[in-house]
Tab-separated table of C-alpha atoms in Angstrom:
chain	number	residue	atom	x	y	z
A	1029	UNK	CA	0.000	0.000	0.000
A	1030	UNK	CA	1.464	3.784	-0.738
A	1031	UNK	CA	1.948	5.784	1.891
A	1032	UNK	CA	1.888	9.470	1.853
A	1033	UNK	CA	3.853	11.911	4.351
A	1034	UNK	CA	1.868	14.969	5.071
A	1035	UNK	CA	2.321	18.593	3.790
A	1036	UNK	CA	3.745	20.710	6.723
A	1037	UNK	CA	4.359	24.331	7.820
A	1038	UNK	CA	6.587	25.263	10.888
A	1039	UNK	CA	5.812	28.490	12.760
A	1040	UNK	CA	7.979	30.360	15.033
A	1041	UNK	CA	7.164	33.494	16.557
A	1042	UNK	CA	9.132	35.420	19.578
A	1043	UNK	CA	7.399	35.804	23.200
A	1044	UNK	CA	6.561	39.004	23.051
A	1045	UNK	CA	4.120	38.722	19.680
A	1046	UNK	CA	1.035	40.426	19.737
A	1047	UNK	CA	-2.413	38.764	19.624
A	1048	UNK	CA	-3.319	38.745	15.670
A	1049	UNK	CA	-6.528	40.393	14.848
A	1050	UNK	CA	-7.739	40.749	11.338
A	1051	UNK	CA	-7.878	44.519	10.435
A	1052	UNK	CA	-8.600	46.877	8.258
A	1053	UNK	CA	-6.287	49.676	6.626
A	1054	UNK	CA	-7.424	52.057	8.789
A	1055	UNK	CA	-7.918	50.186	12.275
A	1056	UNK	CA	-5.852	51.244	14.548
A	1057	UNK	CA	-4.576	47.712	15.443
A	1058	UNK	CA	-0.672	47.222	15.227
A	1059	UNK	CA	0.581	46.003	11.909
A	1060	UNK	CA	2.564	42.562	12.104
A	1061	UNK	CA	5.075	41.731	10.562
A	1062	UNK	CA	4.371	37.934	8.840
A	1063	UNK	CA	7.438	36.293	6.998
A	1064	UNK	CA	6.755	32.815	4.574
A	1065	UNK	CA	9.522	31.099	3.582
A	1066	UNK	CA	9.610	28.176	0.932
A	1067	UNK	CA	11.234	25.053	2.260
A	1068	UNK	CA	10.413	23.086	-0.159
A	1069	UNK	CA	13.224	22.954	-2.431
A	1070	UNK	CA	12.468	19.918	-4.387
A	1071	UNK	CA	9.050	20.909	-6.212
A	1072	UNK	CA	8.911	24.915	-5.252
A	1073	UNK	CA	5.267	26.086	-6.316
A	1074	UNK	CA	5.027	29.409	-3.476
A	1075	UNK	CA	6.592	31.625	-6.073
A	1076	UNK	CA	4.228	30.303	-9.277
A	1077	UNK	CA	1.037	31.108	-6.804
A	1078	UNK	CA	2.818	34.599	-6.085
A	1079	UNK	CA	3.301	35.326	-9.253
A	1080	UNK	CA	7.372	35.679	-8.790
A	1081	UNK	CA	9.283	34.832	-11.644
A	1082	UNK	CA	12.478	36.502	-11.130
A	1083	UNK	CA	14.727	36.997	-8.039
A	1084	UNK	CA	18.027	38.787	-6.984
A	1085	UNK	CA	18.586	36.065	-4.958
A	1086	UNK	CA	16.695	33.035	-3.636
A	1087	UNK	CA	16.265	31.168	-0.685
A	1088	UNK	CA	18.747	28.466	-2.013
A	1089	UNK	CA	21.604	31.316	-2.036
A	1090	UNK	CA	21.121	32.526	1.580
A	1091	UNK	CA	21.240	28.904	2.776
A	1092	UNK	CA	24.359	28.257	0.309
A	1093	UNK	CA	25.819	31.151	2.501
A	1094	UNK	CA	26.245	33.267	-0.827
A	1095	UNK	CA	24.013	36.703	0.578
A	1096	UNK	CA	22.156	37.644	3.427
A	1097	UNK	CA	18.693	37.087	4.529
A	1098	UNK	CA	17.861	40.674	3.779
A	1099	UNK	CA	18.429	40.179	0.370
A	1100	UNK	CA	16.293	37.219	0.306
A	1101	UNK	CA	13.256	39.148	1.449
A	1102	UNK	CA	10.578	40.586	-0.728
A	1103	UNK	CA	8.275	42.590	0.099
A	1104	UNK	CA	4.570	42.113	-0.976
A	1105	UNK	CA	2.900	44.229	1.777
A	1106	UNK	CA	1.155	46.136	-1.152
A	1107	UNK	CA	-0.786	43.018	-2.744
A	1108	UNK	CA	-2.838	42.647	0.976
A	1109	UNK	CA	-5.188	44.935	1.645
A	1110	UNK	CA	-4.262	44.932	5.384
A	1111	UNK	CA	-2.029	46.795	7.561
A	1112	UNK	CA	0.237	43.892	8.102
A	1113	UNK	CA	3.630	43.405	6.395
A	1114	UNK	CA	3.869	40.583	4.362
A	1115	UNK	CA	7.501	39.256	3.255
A	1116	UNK	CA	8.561	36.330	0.836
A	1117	UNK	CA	11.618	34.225	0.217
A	1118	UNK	CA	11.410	32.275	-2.632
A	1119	UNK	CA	12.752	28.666	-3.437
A	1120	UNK	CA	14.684	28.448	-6.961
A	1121	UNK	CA	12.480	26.758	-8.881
A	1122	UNK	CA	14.734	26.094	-11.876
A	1123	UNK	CA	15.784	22.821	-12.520
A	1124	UNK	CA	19.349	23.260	-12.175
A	1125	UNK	CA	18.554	24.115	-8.571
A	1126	UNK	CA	16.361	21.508	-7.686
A	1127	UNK	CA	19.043	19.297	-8.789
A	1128	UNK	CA	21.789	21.315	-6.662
A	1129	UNK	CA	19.636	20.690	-3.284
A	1130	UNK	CA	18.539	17.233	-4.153
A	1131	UNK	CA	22.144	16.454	-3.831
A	1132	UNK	CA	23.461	17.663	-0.716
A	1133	UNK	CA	25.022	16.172	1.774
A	1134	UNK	CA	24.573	15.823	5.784
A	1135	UNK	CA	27.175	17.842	6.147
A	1136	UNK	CA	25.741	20.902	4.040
A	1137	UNK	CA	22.314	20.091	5.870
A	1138	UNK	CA	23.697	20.869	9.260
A	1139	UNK	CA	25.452	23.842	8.010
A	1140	UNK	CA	22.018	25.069	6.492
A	1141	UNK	CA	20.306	24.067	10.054
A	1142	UNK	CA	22.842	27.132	11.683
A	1143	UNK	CA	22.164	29.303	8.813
A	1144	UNK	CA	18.257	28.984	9.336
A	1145	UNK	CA	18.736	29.355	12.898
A	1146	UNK	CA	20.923	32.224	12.165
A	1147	UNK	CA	17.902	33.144	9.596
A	1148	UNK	CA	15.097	32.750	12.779
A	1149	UNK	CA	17.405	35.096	15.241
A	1150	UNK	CA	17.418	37.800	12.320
A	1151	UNK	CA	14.176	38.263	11.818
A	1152	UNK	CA	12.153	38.401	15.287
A	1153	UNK	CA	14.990	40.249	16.942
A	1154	UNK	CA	16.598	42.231	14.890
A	1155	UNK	CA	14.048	43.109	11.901
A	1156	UNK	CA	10.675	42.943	14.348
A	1157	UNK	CA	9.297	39.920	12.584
A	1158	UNK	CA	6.246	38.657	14.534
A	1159	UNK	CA	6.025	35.390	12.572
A	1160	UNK	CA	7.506	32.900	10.481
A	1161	UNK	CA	6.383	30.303	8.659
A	1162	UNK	CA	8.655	27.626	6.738
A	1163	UNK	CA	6.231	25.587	4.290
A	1164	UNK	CA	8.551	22.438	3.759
A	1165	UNK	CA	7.891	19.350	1.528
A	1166	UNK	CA	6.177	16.409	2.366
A	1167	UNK	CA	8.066	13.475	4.012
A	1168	UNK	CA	11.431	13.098	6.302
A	1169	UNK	CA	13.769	15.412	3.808
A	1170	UNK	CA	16.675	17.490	5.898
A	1171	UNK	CA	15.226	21.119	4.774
A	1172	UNK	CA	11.941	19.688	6.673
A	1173	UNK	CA	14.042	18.513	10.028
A	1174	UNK	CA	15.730	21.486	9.958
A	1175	UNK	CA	12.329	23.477	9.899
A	1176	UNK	CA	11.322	21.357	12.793
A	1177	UNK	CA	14.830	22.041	14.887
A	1178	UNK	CA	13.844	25.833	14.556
A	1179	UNK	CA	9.823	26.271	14.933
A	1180	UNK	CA	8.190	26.973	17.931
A	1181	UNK	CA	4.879	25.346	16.305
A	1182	UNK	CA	4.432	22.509	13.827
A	1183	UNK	CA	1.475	22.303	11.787
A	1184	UNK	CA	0.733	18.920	9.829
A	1185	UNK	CA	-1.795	19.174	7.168
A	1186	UNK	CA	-3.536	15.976	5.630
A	1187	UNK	CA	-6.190	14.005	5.165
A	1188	UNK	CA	-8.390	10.998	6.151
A	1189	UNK	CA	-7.272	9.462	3.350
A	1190	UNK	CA	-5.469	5.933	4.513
A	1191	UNK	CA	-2.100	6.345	2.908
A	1192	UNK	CA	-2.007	9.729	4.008
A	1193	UNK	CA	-3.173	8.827	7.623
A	1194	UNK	CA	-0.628	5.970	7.921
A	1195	UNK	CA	2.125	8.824	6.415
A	1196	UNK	CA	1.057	11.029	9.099
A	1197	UNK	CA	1.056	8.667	11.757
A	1198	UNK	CA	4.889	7.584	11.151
A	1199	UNK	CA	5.604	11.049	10.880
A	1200	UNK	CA	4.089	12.454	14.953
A	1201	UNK	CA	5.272	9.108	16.289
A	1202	UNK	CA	8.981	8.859	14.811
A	1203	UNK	CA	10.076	12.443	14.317
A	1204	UNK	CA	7.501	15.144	16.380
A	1205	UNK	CA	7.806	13.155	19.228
A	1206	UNK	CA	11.061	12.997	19.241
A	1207	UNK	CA	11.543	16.745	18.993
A	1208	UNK	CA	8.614	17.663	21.471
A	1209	UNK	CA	7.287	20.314	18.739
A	1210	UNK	CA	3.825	21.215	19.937
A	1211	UNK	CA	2.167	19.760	17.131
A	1212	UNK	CA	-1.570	20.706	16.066
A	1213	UNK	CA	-3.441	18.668	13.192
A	1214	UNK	CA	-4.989	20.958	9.807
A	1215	UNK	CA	-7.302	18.537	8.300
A	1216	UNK	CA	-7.945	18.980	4.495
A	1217	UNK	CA	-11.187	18.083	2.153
A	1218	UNK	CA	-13.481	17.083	4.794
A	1219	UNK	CA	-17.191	16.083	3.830
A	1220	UNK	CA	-18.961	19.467	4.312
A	1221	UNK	CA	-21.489	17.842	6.816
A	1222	UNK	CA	-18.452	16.390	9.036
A	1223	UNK	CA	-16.517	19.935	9.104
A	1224	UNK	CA	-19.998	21.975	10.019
A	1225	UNK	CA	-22.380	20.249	11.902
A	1226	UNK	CA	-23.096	17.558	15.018
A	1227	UNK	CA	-20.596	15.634	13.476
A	1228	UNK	CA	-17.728	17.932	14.546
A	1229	UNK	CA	-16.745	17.021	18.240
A	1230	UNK	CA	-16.929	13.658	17.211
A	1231	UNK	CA	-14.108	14.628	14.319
A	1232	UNK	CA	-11.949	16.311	17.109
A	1233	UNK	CA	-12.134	13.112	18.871
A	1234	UNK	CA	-11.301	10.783	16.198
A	1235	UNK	CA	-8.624	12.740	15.270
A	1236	UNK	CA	-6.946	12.780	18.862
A	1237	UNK	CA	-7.385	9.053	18.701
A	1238	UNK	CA	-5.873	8.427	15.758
A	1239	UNK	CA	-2.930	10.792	15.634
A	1240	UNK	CA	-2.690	11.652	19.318
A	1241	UNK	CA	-2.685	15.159	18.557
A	1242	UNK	CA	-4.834	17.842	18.764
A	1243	UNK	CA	-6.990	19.094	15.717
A	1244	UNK	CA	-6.411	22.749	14.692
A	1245	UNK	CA	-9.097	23.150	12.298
A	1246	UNK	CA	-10.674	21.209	9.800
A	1247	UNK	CA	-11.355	22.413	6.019
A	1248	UNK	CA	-14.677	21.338	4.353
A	1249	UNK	CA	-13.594	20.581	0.273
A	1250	UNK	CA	-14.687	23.948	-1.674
A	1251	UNK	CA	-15.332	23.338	-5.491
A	1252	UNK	CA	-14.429	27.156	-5.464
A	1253	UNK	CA	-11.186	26.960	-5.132
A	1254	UNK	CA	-10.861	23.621	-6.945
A	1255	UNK	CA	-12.008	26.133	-9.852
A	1256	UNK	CA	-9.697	28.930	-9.414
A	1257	UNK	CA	-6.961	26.715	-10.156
A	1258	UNK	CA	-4.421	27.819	-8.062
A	1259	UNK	CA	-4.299	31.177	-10.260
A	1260	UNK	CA	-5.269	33.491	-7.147
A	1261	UNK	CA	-4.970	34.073	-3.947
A	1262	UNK	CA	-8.322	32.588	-2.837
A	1263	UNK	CA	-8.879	34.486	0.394
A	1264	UNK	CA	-7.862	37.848	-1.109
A	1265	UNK	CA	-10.131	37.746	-3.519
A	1266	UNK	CA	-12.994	36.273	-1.639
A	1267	UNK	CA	-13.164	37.990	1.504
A	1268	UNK	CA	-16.464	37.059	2.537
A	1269	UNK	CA	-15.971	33.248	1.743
A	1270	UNK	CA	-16.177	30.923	4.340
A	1271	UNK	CA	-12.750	29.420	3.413
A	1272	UNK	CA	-11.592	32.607	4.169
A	1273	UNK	CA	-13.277	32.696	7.323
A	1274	UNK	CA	-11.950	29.277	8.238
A	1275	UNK	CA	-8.492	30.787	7.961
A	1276	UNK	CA	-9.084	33.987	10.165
A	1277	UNK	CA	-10.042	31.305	12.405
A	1278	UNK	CA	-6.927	29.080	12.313
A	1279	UNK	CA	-4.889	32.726	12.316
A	1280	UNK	CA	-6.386	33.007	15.856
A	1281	UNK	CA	-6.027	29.930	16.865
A	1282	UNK	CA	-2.242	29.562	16.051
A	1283	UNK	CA	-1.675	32.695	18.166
A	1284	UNK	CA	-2.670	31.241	20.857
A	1285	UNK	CA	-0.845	28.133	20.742
């Protein structure tokens, strides 16, 4: 039977980070300052959904310890209408340099785990940032360790589907545990009736049971989005979605992990 490792993001934000509230350009809430960085160096895809087809220098280089972080970072505060700051550093997506990092070594892989620690330090104490979030690749790659080593907060996202719930289950009970990440489950394509109704507590408990983890939300399957194709960002286009609402709600919730 195949078995499929879960899709993951790792979230690390400083002690002093302010509650997030969703706001308006003129609220008078504090901006925050949100960093994403793509970890997934074998099959890239953040900078195709952000529309980024050139960089100075990418992600790759500042872990190949050829330029600094800062020169990594782009700034696309001005595609949200929020008061937030949102920054991106984008994986290579050539081939040439999915090749490069499919071939290194252990001993490049603990070098990039200083750098991204290095990387982590950087940003929430010397450039403010109030969170970052490393989306890494599915399965047990180094880039995805590494991510692990450094976040505060690991989120797994899957399915009920069996191959991914056996991929998932090797995953918290050979590696999480192992760390002690504070681990939270984001369940994807639920049955709408499941996600929404009576049916929920009994979802929360199934998943504790089977993963021994908490659930952090779970996401009902939208045809909407199946439809947009990947071609926009759903949530800023659709504010009054309830997809979009069921991400304000995880926002919250990961701020108070």
């Amino acid at each position: 039977m195949p078995i499929n490792y879960p899709s993951m993001l790792r979230i690390t934000f400083p002690s002093r980070s302010r509650p997030y509230v969703p706001s308006s350009p003129s609220s008078d809430t504090p901006s925050l300052q949100v960093g994403l960085m793509d970890l997934d160096f074998r099959a890239p895809s953040l900078s195709t959904i952000l529309n980024i087809e050139k960089a100075q220098y990418w992600l790759n280089d500042y872990l190949n310890c050829i330029c600094d972080i800062k020169d990594v970072l782009i700034d696309l505060s001005e595609r949200i209408a929020q008061k937030e700051k949102f920054y991106f550093c984008p994986a290579n997506p050539s081939m040439d340099a999915i090749r490069d990092m499919s071939s290194k070594d252990r001993k490049w892989e603990m070098r990039a785990l200083t750098r991204l620690l290095h990387l982590r330090n950087e940003l929430l104490n010397e450039l403010g940032f109030d969170y970052i979030i490393f989306d890494t690749s599915p399965g047990i790659q180094y880039s995805s360790i590494n991510a692990i080593v450094v976040a505060d907060v690991v989120i797994v996202a899957t399915t009920f589907d069996n191959s991914d719930v056996e991929g998932t289950k090797r995953m918290l009970h050979g590696l999480y545990d192992l760390f002690e990440k504070k681990t939270e489950i984001l369940l994807n394509k639920v049955m709408y009736a499941e996600a929404f109704n009576v049916k929920r507590d009994r979802l929360y408990r199934m998943v504790k049971d089977i993963y021994q983890a908490p659930l952090l939300e779970a996401i009902s399957c939208f045809c909407d989005i199946s439809k947009a194709e990947g071609k926009i960002i759903f949530v800023q286009d659709n504010p009054d979605h309830l997809f979009t609402k069921i991400m304000e709600e995880i926002a919250v919730k990961i701020d108070k992990l």
